[in-house]
């Protein structure tokens, strides 16, 4: 019959075809075609990405995908970065490691973000996976150098060890020496998060010496400037380098040694680190500046004139992270020198100061939008903004995919007209049709959400703080943003109505976070009852939510879709609204 | 809008509507909603503005949204920034074959400095008194100040000393006695 023709390919052929399909979205689509494709696909899926570790259980993943070699997991909600998620909330990886240890002996790659990783987990990884190659712990915590020692000692073919932005308990500096002399496979090593004395420098030097494929190395702050030259001379093939400390008394021989070492790195394209910068040593970089595509100076407390000089040597720059010491003048220079710029992040040097300490305003960002036609991604902290500036930026940069603006004082209006900034952000979502991520700030009414709901069709992640007038605002977003996956809200007057009216929408999203809003306990319970595919969790550190009237607003609310049901590792201050779970602890 | 009585009750502890807050935002930087940062306020040198602000200020956790990782790193930066701007001065001792260098910023006061000098050059400094300088030893610690004058270590307050000291010299013998007896 005709129908059978479609399935006449042998499984091996289909498997081979599927092996060229890497993206999760495409793989998921393939698995929905028919039962046999589902079966074939699940047996040959090698890479799994789990955006919320509580959305599914380890057992379920293992059952469906028995031959996984690479896993990526994310734990805590994004607002954990800003201390809004209490310690002990969750995100433990141990259970995952334990189950995978038995099921995936060939697991080679583990990438974790915002998860709690203990030494026990690391030791388990070290002894369970014979072919372990890649460990990325991005913004994780809970482990010490003992755990790292276990990884270093056991993982004979380790290629990547990346601890970026993680919190590590410093117990001993000798873990690096645990890499056996036979380990020559390292391609990437990021230890920038380690505190002062956690690294044995001689062990590091020897490691770098024997790893000819090392492409990416990020040192920690304890490594002094005079040592950089030694490292670079051992690894001239580096593409991505993070310095430690970049400060020392200016000495001609140290300078020329450093400059020579940098110039010998012909492949170097990306630099970071730069803690404690002495500007006199920046010219040591000039020989490699013309090749630089990425520069992270976000810890460098150097002033605008020095930044201008440096940046003017980097015409190929695509990515710049910098402190607001760069000032409007520095950004104007950037706009005229760096025509390839795609990503700009400007961080506040004095976020809690009352008065501006630097001359950085909306003008800097406007200048960059004008001068850099390829700008796609913006993170900008400043103290004033205008609708006019935002409209200009939107018109200049229709290709923006990520726009995060933080006006430091909450509810700051347009400084020229004193209007809300609705029109400005409205222009952003209207003109930037590929916008995927947006963070709002300043004085905003429900109108901005109307614009976002109307135009933000590709918007996947939205962050909102101190904005809006009523539930209508939230309703616009939930009903209009078709691609919305992550929504995080704090200190907004959004209550029950919009949430309950758009409950079904929540099943299409990864997660919703709301803190210091106006959602009542009763509404949370209702959602928990009516929506079995959602986990509705109330967080309250002061008292149980049911010790107060149902109409009382909850402190923090985290709702996420899950096929695993309510989680079992909730701390006392997290309450599940699932009917099956007892609310009283 | 709809009946907002219950709604207002639910929101009475929350921030109000933007329209009401506007005057507070506009009047000056010091307004009701001015978030005090959740770190030690001593770090913020610009707290003068806060003196006249109303007492009921909201502490805003997690705002502005700077990652804790970045905050921690940067605070260390601010501290060690001054460390790297250390005050290095040469120290010579009569009769010693070579000079040393020390960072005056590292020490909290004279007793610590003198102890370090004693250890470094293996000698003993006598007892200091304002009237008679250092008694009980052949050595006396002196320094050259900004004006080019040679002064006895210990006469001026510590803070003044570390900003005016260009180099140190541990004098020996009669020259030393000359300085201390001169008095002021």
XYZ file of C-alpha atoms in Angstrom:
769
model
C 0.000 0.000 0.000
C 1.007 3.660 -0.457
C 1.183 4.204 3.279
C 3.904 1.646 3.790
C 6.191 3.387 1.312
C 6.729 6.169 3.831
C 8.184 3.715 6.320
C 10.222 1.669 3.930
C 13.522 3.231 4.942
C 15.453 0.994 7.242
C 15.886 2.369 10.745
C 19.612 2.838 10.153
C 18.947 5.240 7.322
C 16.576 7.315 9.399
C 19.012 7.248 12.275
C 21.736 8.518 9.998
C 19.533 11.292 8.710
C 18.516 12.272 12.210
C 22.131 12.479 13.286
C 22.420 15.643 11.228
C 19.614 17.243 13.152
C 21.125 18.903 16.176
C 18.641 21.483 17.350
C 16.254 20.418 20.087
C 13.315 22.079 18.394
C 13.868 20.128 15.214
C 14.414 16.893 17.091
C 11.199 17.428 18.994
C 9.376 18.046 15.737
C 10.854 14.869 14.234
C 9.660 12.838 17.199
C 6.087 13.966 16.632
C 5.837 12.756 13.035
C 4.833 9.218 13.846
C 5.412 6.480 16.386
C 8.314 4.852 14.620
C 10.118 8.153 14.133
C 9.531 8.874 17.800
C 11.148 5.551 18.678
C 14.101 5.913 16.347
C 14.710 9.494 17.379
C 14.659 8.843 21.095
C 17.268 6.104 20.787
C 19.666 8.335 18.938
C 19.228 11.595 20.826
C 22.604 12.387 22.298
C 22.041 15.835 23.719
C 19.333 16.937 26.114
C 18.628 20.472 27.291
C 16.397 20.899 30.350
C 15.634 24.543 30.977
C 14.035 23.881 34.352
C 15.349 20.935 36.339
C 11.962 20.555 38.031
C 9.993 20.362 34.788
C 10.846 16.695 34.420
C 12.365 13.975 36.568
C 15.702 12.265 35.874
C 13.904 8.959 35.546
C 11.594 10.299 32.868
C 14.486 11.681 30.853
C 16.402 8.429 31.107
C 13.363 6.385 30.173
C 12.754 8.339 27.021
C 16.335 8.988 25.968
C 18.509 6.032 26.907
C 21.662 7.016 25.026
C 22.387 10.531 26.102
C 25.970 11.765 26.036
C 25.446 15.410 26.918
C 23.088 17.089 29.336
C 22.366 20.688 30.204
C 20.302 21.649 33.262
C 19.155 24.922 34.718
C 17.971 25.285 38.281
C 17.063 28.445 40.108
C 14.928 31.193 38.610
C 16.843 34.086 37.076
C 15.943 36.470 39.902
C 18.147 34.335 42.167
C 20.985 36.381 40.697
C 19.641 39.366 42.609
C 19.110 37.648 45.953
C 15.357 37.329 45.487
C 15.387 33.553 45.878
C 16.162 32.498 49.454
C 19.019 30.131 50.180
C 17.981 26.540 50.286
C 15.246 27.005 47.683
C 16.434 24.066 45.674
C 18.108 23.256 42.377
C 20.113 20.312 43.669
C 21.888 18.277 41.029
C 22.816 15.228 43.107
C 19.708 13.236 42.284
C 20.319 13.770 38.582
C 23.937 12.676 38.814
C 23.034 9.632 40.864
C 20.441 8.427 38.369
C 22.551 9.199 35.334
C 25.544 7.443 36.861
C 23.688 4.192 36.491
C 21.905 4.909 33.216
C 24.459 6.842 31.160
C 27.906 5.326 31.619
C 29.025 7.158 28.489
C 27.838 10.563 29.568
C 30.544 12.975 28.509
C 29.205 16.462 29.077
C 27.407 18.119 31.963
C 26.458 21.780 31.808
C 24.688 23.317 34.785
C 23.400 26.787 35.461
C 22.204 28.152 38.797
C 22.287 24.781 40.461
C 23.521 23.565 43.824
C 26.416 21.213 43.228
C 28.002 19.462 46.177
C 31.414 17.840 46.456
C 29.528 14.565 46.635
C 28.041 15.280 43.207
C 31.431 16.115 41.776
C 32.979 12.987 43.253
C 30.155 10.951 41.793
C 30.748 12.471 38.372
C 34.449 11.751 38.677
C 33.989 8.078 39.378
C 30.912 7.303 37.254
C 31.687 8.539 33.781
C 34.743 7.050 32.137
C 34.589 9.267 29.117
C 33.883 12.522 30.886
C 34.931 15.517 28.836
C 33.060 18.697 29.672
C 32.003 20.222 32.973
C 30.481 23.687 32.951
C 29.251 25.089 36.260
C 27.754 28.452 35.442
C 26.663 30.439 38.473
C 26.569 27.348 40.673
C 27.368 26.923 44.340
C 27.722 24.352 47.079
C 31.059 22.793 46.202
C 34.651 23.207 47.261
C 38.090 22.675 45.841
C 37.886 19.094 47.159
C 35.243 18.333 44.592
C 37.374 19.943 41.903
C 40.314 17.807 42.971
C 38.232 14.692 42.391
C 37.339 15.843 38.881
C 40.921 16.763 38.067
C 42.299 13.471 39.335
C 39.830 11.131 37.683
C 38.830 12.626 34.399
C 41.585 11.475 32.118
C 40.277 13.093 28.985
C 38.854 16.262 30.413
C 38.471 18.901 27.738
C 36.556 21.635 29.461
C 36.365 22.796 33.028
C 34.465 26.052 33.274
C 33.445 27.433 36.661
C 32.302 30.857 35.551
C 30.629 32.973 38.183
C 30.293 30.081 40.613
C 30.835 30.243 44.343
C 33.535 27.845 45.436
C 34.564 27.050 48.979
C 38.255 27.595 49.196
C 39.826 24.737 51.113
C 43.120 24.121 49.395
C 45.142 25.530 46.524
C 46.465 22.173 45.414
C 43.542 20.744 43.519
C 45.084 21.826 40.221
C 48.056 19.605 40.910
C 45.625 16.675 40.845
C 45.515 16.734 37.065
C 47.740 13.793 36.202
C 50.849 14.371 34.110
C 49.136 12.313 31.421
C 46.315 14.810 31.098
C 47.013 16.781 27.955
C 43.512 17.175 26.645
C 42.356 20.475 28.113
C 40.836 22.873 25.624
C 39.113 25.226 28.019
C 39.777 26.151 31.641
C 37.906 28.909 33.453
C 38.838 29.368 37.091
C 38.147 33.099 37.246
C 35.741 32.730 40.155
C 38.247 31.245 42.570
C 39.318 33.339 45.518
C 42.808 34.345 46.388
C 44.875 31.383 47.286
C 43.010 28.607 45.636
C 45.338 27.988 42.765
C 48.835 26.611 42.788
C 50.482 28.652 40.091
C 53.277 26.257 39.315
C 50.758 23.467 38.831
C 48.849 25.751 36.509
C 51.951 26.522 34.482
C 52.777 22.849 34.081
C 49.197 22.099 33.080
C 49.191 24.819 30.458
C 52.546 23.577 29.219
C 51.325 20.091 28.481
C 47.956 20.983 26.927
C 48.728 22.065 23.364
C 45.034 22.355 22.479
C 44.242 24.875 25.180
C 42.194 27.571 23.490
C 40.439 29.269 26.355
C 41.957 30.139 29.730
C 40.519 32.426 32.378
C 42.741 32.992 35.368
C 41.588 34.086 38.777
C 42.251 37.351 40.464
C 45.134 36.092 42.564
C 47.345 35.673 39.530
C 49.497 38.760 39.347
C 50.419 40.679 36.255
C 54.028 39.587 36.192
C 52.895 35.980 35.808
C 50.756 36.601 32.747
C 53.738 36.642 30.402
C 54.834 33.206 31.632
C 51.445 31.725 30.930
C 51.018 33.330 27.539
C 54.407 32.179 26.342
C 53.387 28.628 27.195
C 50.105 28.977 25.338
C 50.507 31.188 22.279
C 47.630 29.331 20.642
C 45.077 30.843 23.035
C 41.963 32.335 21.487
C 40.284 33.484 24.678
C 42.209 34.736 27.696
C 41.191 36.097 31.075
C 43.881 37.885 33.027
C 44.003 37.913 36.786
C 45.022 41.073 38.479
C 46.230 43.652 35.986
C 48.097 45.887 38.367
C 51.711 46.324 39.270
C 54.214 49.075 39.716
C 55.261 50.222 36.301
C 58.569 48.605 35.442
C 59.941 48.745 31.896
C 61.130 45.152 31.834
C 57.834 43.792 33.111
C 56.012 45.891 30.564
C 58.067 44.830 27.591
C 57.916 41.210 28.669
C 54.145 41.432 28.868
C 53.788 43.231 25.559
C 56.021 40.665 23.896
C 54.037 37.789 25.366
C 50.744 39.219 24.139
C 52.090 39.871 20.666
C 53.154 36.238 20.380
C 49.500 35.163 20.683
C 48.445 35.410 17.083
C 45.036 33.790 17.609
C 43.917 35.809 20.603
C 40.489 37.298 19.944
C 38.875 37.635 23.337
C 40.061 39.163 26.607
C 38.553 39.383 30.069
C 39.544 39.589 33.727
C 41.296 42.896 34.268
C 40.760 43.257 37.945
C 42.564 46.205 39.491
C 43.883 47.755 36.322
C 46.880 50.031 36.217
C 46.272 52.013 33.010
C 49.979 52.247 32.211
C 49.924 48.542 31.397
C 47.093 48.736 28.890
C 49.346 49.606 25.953
C 50.892 46.156 26.381
C 47.714 44.959 24.667
C 47.964 47.203 21.641
C 49.573 44.588 19.410
C 46.591 42.260 19.731
C 43.857 44.902 19.835
C 43.336 44.956 16.067
C 42.285 41.287 16.221
C 40.105 41.529 19.324
C 36.436 40.740 18.866
C 35.447 40.498 22.512
C 36.567 42.579 25.463
C 35.273 42.250 28.999
C 36.386 45.206 31.088
C 33.453 45.042 33.462
C 35.677 44.737 36.510
C 38.210 47.276 35.361
C 37.995 50.517 37.273
C 39.656 52.557 34.568
C 38.434 55.956 33.580
C 37.063 57.162 30.314
C 40.249 58.586 28.751
C 42.094 55.287 29.180
C 39.091 53.334 27.943
C 38.834 55.563 24.903
C 42.482 54.979 24.064
C 42.111 51.240 24.356
C 38.879 50.965 22.440
C 40.168 53.108 19.603
C 42.746 50.380 18.947
C 40.047 47.707 18.538
C 38.222 48.273 15.241
C 37.011 44.681 15.021
C 35.304 44.667 18.405
C 31.991 42.816 18.384
C 31.366 42.535 22.070
C 32.178 45.013 24.846
C 31.433 44.729 28.538
C 32.424 47.785 30.518
C 31.691 49.845 33.615
C 29.929 53.170 33.351
C 33.301 54.845 33.821
C 33.313 54.699 30.033
C 30.906 57.663 30.115
C 29.095 59.155 27.143
C 32.404 60.328 25.685
C 33.789 56.804 25.717
C 30.689 55.424 24.053
C 30.894 58.081 21.376
C 34.423 56.917 20.637
C 33.187 53.338 20.585
C 30.510 54.310 18.111
C 33.043 55.835 15.762
C 35.733 53.151 16.090
C 33.879 49.875 16.354
C 31.520 49.446 13.448
C 31.190 45.709 13.984
C 29.822 46.044 17.493
C 27.020 43.569 18.181
C 26.811 43.480 21.939
C 27.244 46.201 24.541
C 26.899 45.872 28.311
C 27.448 48.858 30.574
C 27.460 48.095 34.289
C 27.079 50.596 37.148
C 30.216 51.430 39.113
C 28.204 52.825 41.985
C 24.766 51.254 41.819
C 23.720 52.366 45.290
C 24.984 55.918 45.127
C 22.378 58.621 45.295
C 24.048 61.030 42.915
C 25.478 60.047 39.551
C 29.219 59.549 39.925
C 29.951 59.470 36.215
C 28.788 61.334 33.175
C 26.905 58.477 31.568
C 23.442 59.203 30.270
C 21.108 58.102 27.516
C 23.364 60.001 25.093
C 26.000 57.288 25.177
C 23.571 54.605 24.140
C 22.057 56.814 21.456
C 25.537 57.424 20.035
C 26.247 53.704 19.881
C 22.894 52.995 18.251
C 23.731 55.559 15.607
C 27.280 54.433 14.951
C 26.967 50.669 15.247
C 24.446 49.315 12.731
C 25.009 45.697 13.757
C 24.029 46.231 17.382
C 21.903 43.306 18.555
C 22.262 42.999 22.288
C 22.179 45.737 24.900
C 22.419 45.788 28.674
C 22.583 49.348 29.955
C 22.523 50.798 33.449
C 22.008 54.533 33.617
C 20.277 57.193 35.653
C 18.141 58.986 33.121
C 16.281 58.233 29.915
C 13.857 59.881 27.547
C 11.202 58.608 25.188
C 12.915 60.507 22.396
C 16.167 58.661 23.011
C 14.438 55.283 23.071
C 12.610 56.044 19.848
C 15.883 57.046 18.209
C 17.582 53.878 19.429
C 14.684 51.752 18.171
C 14.808 53.364 14.753
C 18.574 53.068 14.488
C 18.701 49.457 15.615
C 15.813 47.477 14.200
C 17.885 44.304 14.535
C 17.984 44.313 18.304
C 17.297 40.875 19.755
C 18.052 41.662 23.400
C 17.335 44.991 25.054
C 17.773 45.380 28.787
C 17.625 48.832 30.226
C 18.011 49.538 33.901
C 17.316 53.078 35.005
C 18.712 52.895 38.477
C 16.022 54.773 40.359
C 12.685 52.906 40.143
C 9.857 54.755 38.400
C 12.022 57.436 36.893
C 10.059 59.300 34.214
C 11.263 60.762 30.940
C 13.678 63.399 32.228
C 12.710 65.876 29.494
C 8.933 65.644 29.524
C 8.289 63.883 32.839
C 6.032 61.438 31.002
C 6.116 57.697 31.546
C 8.480 55.849 29.239
C 5.673 53.852 27.620
C 6.155 55.385 24.201
C 9.892 54.793 24.224
C 9.699 51.100 25.051
C 6.731 50.859 22.724
C 8.981 52.038 19.923
C 11.533 49.392 20.838
C 9.059 46.520 20.554
C 7.470 47.982 17.465
C 10.647 48.531 15.465
C 12.680 45.599 16.706
C 10.655 42.806 15.243
C 13.111 40.101 16.256
C 13.291 41.166 19.883
C 13.564 38.057 22.038
C 14.481 39.503 25.388
C 13.370 42.723 27.065
C 13.908 44.238 30.506
C 11.935 47.323 31.456
C 12.585 50.100 33.949
C 11.564 53.648 34.665
C 8.063 55.033 35.042
C 5.670 52.781 33.126
C 1.892 52.488 32.961
C -0.340 49.742 31.563
C 0.187 51.295 28.132
C 3.680 49.900 27.759
C 2.263 46.419 28.224
C -0.321 47.102 25.571
C 2.502 47.886 23.157
C 4.411 44.802 24.243
C 1.397 42.563 23.796
C 0.668 44.055 20.411
C 4.153 44.076 18.928
C 6.255 41.663 20.978
C 5.375 38.597 18.969
C 8.825 37.083 19.110
C 9.448 38.058 22.721
C 10.584 35.076 24.769
C 11.723 36.637 28.002
C 10.388 39.710 29.771
C 11.581 41.255 33.040
C 9.417 43.818 34.763
C 9.924 45.834 37.933
C 7.997 48.677 39.565
C 5.730 49.099 36.565
C 2.101 49.085 35.517
C -1.169 50.241 37.047
C -3.456 47.244 37.066
C -4.092 43.682 36.004
C -4.703 44.961 32.509
C -0.962 45.335 32.113
C -0.290 41.689 32.888
C -3.237 40.654 30.779
C -1.826 42.427 27.713
C 1.417 40.515 28.042
C -0.039 37.092 28.726
C -2.625 37.358 26.001
C -0.487 39.066 23.351
C 3.047 37.686 23.543
C 2.765 34.476 21.555
C 6.357 33.366 22.034
C 6.635 34.172 25.717
C 8.550 31.566 27.690
C 9.860 33.325 30.752
C 8.186 36.141 32.610
C 9.607 37.615 35.774
C 7.889 40.393 37.653
C 8.613 42.204 40.892
C 6.872 45.003 42.731
C 4.010 45.521 40.283
C 0.305 45.943 41.085
C -0.687 42.768 39.215
C -3.203 40.587 40.959
C -5.466 37.630 40.507
C -7.607 38.599 37.561
C -5.020 38.586 34.778
C -3.362 35.475 36.111
C -6.544 33.422 36.388
C -7.894 34.663 33.075
C -4.701 33.530 31.339
C -4.048 30.352 33.280
C -3.859 28.260 30.121
C -1.094 30.499 28.795
C 1.085 29.472 31.706
C 1.158 25.909 30.385
C 2.862 27.154 27.230
C 5.610 28.961 29.118
C 8.636 27.671 30.968
C 8.013 29.727 34.082
C 6.487 32.771 35.734
C 7.976 34.559 38.716
C 6.068 37.192 40.646
C 7.293 38.784 43.842
C 5.905 41.677 45.866
C 2.861 41.807 43.619
C -0.821 41.465 44.480
C -1.606 37.827 43.794
C -3.681 36.361 46.605
C -3.125 33.054 48.295
C -6.584 31.995 47.240
C -5.754 32.547 43.576
C -2.584 30.507 43.965
C -4.525 27.624 45.458
C -7.071 27.840 42.670
C -4.375 27.730 40.041
C -2.773 24.789 41.756
C -6.072 22.928 41.807
C -7.213 23.676 38.280
C -3.906 23.344 36.462
C -2.380 19.928 37.085
C 0.320 20.528 34.484
C 1.641 23.464 36.461
C 3.609 23.499 39.671
C 2.459 26.491 41.646
C 4.840 27.325 44.474
C 4.459 30.034 47.058
C 7.586 31.285 48.792
C 7.280 33.004 52.121
C 10.057 33.161 54.669
C 8.082 34.917 57.392
C 5.023 32.718 57.923
C 2.913 30.041 56.221
C 0.564 31.574 53.642
C -2.438 29.754 55.109
C -1.969 31.447 58.471
C -3.474 34.534 56.876
C -6.746 35.210 55.041
C -6.963 33.803 51.518
C -7.269 37.267 50.041
C -3.898 38.217 51.428
C -1.209 38.591 48.767
C 1.635 36.093 48.685
C 5.186 37.316 49.001
C 6.697 35.358 46.126
C 5.201 33.077 43.551
C 6.911 30.740 41.118
C 4.829 28.872 38.575
C 6.306 26.490 36.046
C 5.077 23.747 33.787
C 6.090 20.280 34.804
C 5.421 16.686 33.938
C 7.086 15.523 37.111
C 4.434 16.740 39.530
C 5.266 18.674 42.699
C 8.864 18.430 43.808
C 10.007 16.564 46.916
C 12.851 18.756 47.973
C 11.022 21.913 48.963
C 12.399 23.741 51.989
C 10.012 24.845 54.776
C 9.482 28.269 53.250
C 8.205 26.951 49.917
C 4.613 25.723 49.667
C 3.245 23.726 46.792
C -0.316 24.549 45.768
C -0.769 21.093 44.364
C -3.864 19.542 45.862
C -2.085 16.311 46.563
C 0.534 17.970 48.713
C -0.261 18.856 52.267
C 0.036 22.575 52.719
C 0.672 22.457 56.414
C 4.267 21.501 57.085
C -12.193 50.245 36.560
C -13.927 47.577 38.555
C -14.602 47.487 42.255
C -11.213 47.986 43.715
C -11.926 47.953 47.421
C -10.702 44.430 48.027
C -8.046 45.109 45.424
C -6.783 48.164 47.255
C -6.733 46.237 50.498
C -4.596 43.625 48.850
C -2.253 46.281 47.574
C -2.154 48.596 50.580
C 1.259 47.349 51.492
C 2.521 47.667 47.986
C 3.862 50.614 46.073
C 1.052 52.853 44.910
C 0.063 53.982 41.449
C 2.717 55.807 39.465
C 0.606 58.922 39.225
C 0.683 59.389 42.981
C 4.367 58.768 43.279
C 5.384 61.204 40.612
C 5.822 64.237 42.873
C 8.023 62.168 45.163
C 10.132 61.051 42.246
C 10.416 64.521 40.798
C 11.073 66.591 43.890
C 14.640 65.468 44.283
C 16.829 62.462 44.366
C 15.907 61.987 48.009
C 12.371 60.701 47.852
C 10.244 58.196 49.735
C 11.059 55.408 47.419
C 14.779 56.004 47.459
C 16.115 52.525 48.020
C 18.835 52.250 50.590
C 21.217 49.689 49.324
C 21.277 46.535 51.358
C 25.001 46.727 51.999
C 26.765 48.688 54.674
C 25.900 52.306 54.052
C 29.406 53.254 55.101
C 30.569 52.136 51.695
C 28.489 54.813 50.073
C 30.294 58.070 50.567
C 27.457 60.031 49.080
C 25.033 59.558 51.907
C 24.830 63.249 52.683
C 21.608 63.384 50.707
C 20.051 60.829 52.992
C 20.259 63.016 56.053
C 17.206 65.078 55.232
C 15.196 62.235 53.679
C 12.024 61.078 55.465
C 12.579 58.279 58.005
C 10.352 55.663 56.341
C 12.591 54.594 53.462
C 12.060 51.315 51.715
C 14.963 48.917 51.599
C 14.844 47.370 48.204
C 16.375 43.948 47.976
C 17.854 43.023 44.662
C 17.656 46.479 43.109
C 19.275 47.665 40.983
C 19.615 44.203 39.449
C 23.341 43.735 39.737
C 24.376 40.098 40.108
C 25.662 39.237 43.580
C 28.707 37.729 41.911
C 29.480 41.052 40.267
C 28.755 43.040 43.425
C 31.125 40.925 45.503
C 33.850 41.100 42.924
C 33.534 44.796 42.510
C 33.599 45.583 46.196
C 36.836 43.760 46.450
C 37.949 45.877 43.543
C 37.205 49.097 45.332
C 39.187 47.960 48.313
C 42.233 46.746 46.473
C 42.174 49.774 44.220
C 43.488 51.717 47.166
C 45.819 48.913 48.001
C 47.448 49.200 44.655
C 47.789 52.898 45.189
C 50.071 51.963 48.072
C 52.581 54.420 49.448
C 55.933 52.857 48.773
C 58.944 54.550 50.316
C 62.592 53.611 50.347
C 64.145 52.799 53.692
C 67.848 53.156 54.264
C 69.877 52.441 57.348
C 73.261 53.923 58.016
C 75.827 51.202 57.536
C 73.515 48.792 55.693
C 74.693 47.847 52.167
C 71.338 48.172 50.424
C 67.975 49.860 50.758
C 64.556 48.357 51.353
C 61.130 49.446 50.322
C 57.926 49.367 52.342
C 54.298 50.259 51.765
C 53.227 52.703 54.442
C 49.540 52.134 53.708
C 49.801 48.629 55.068
C 50.501 49.766 58.607
C 48.012 51.159 61.047
C 50.336 53.343 63.050
C 53.797 54.082 64.366
C 54.201 51.097 66.697
C 53.626 48.715 63.820
C 55.958 50.607 61.513
C 58.741 50.715 64.041
C 58.358 47.023 64.772
C 58.698 46.268 61.086
C 61.795 48.420 60.758
C 63.376 46.708 63.736
C 62.729 43.292 62.195
C 63.868 44.329 58.763
C 67.239 45.720 59.810
C 67.751 43.732 62.970
C 68.204 46.532 65.456
C 66.321 48.150 68.314
C 64.701 51.511 68.357
C 64.615 53.308 71.642
C 61.636 54.662 73.522
C 59.960 57.626 71.883
C 58.985 60.706 73.780
C 57.838 63.985 72.341
C 60.341 65.927 74.362
C 63.426 63.857 73.857
C 62.855 61.764 70.760
C 64.159 58.196 70.852
C 66.108 57.232 73.939
C 67.945 54.060 74.745
C 69.442 53.228 71.377
C 72.035 54.425 68.878
C 69.474 54.449 66.103
C 66.697 56.831 65.297
C 64.107 56.582 62.555
C 63.879 59.721 60.453
C 62.114 60.688 57.274
C 62.362 63.222 54.498
C 59.141 65.120 54.102
C 57.574 66.872 51.136
C 59.545 70.019 51.790
C 62.814 68.155 51.714
C 63.377 68.440 55.447
C 64.583 65.578 57.600
C 62.174 64.947 60.455
C 61.991 62.602 63.377
C 59.493 59.782 62.893
C 56.644 60.079 65.348
C 56.242 63.812 65.747
C 53.221 64.286 63.542
C 49.933 62.348 63.468
C 50.162 59.093 61.510
C 47.856 60.144 58.671
C 49.865 63.280 58.124
C 53.053 61.287 58.253
C 52.140 58.775 55.555
C 51.077 61.470 53.153
C 54.152 63.617 53.669
C 56.841 60.989 53.994
C 59.026 60.611 50.891
C 61.700 58.312 52.255
C 62.866 56.840 55.517
C 66.348 56.770 56.943
C 67.468 55.058 60.098
C 70.173 57.325 61.402
C 72.949 56.154 63.641
C 75.145 57.825 66.149
C 75.747 61.522 66.648
C 73.777 62.657 63.658
C 70.747 60.995 65.166
C 71.248 62.633 68.504
C 71.449 65.984 66.800
C 67.955 65.672 65.409
C 66.278 64.632 68.617
C 67.907 67.277 70.734
C 66.943 70.082 68.422
C 63.347 69.876 69.585
C 60.752 72.292 68.219
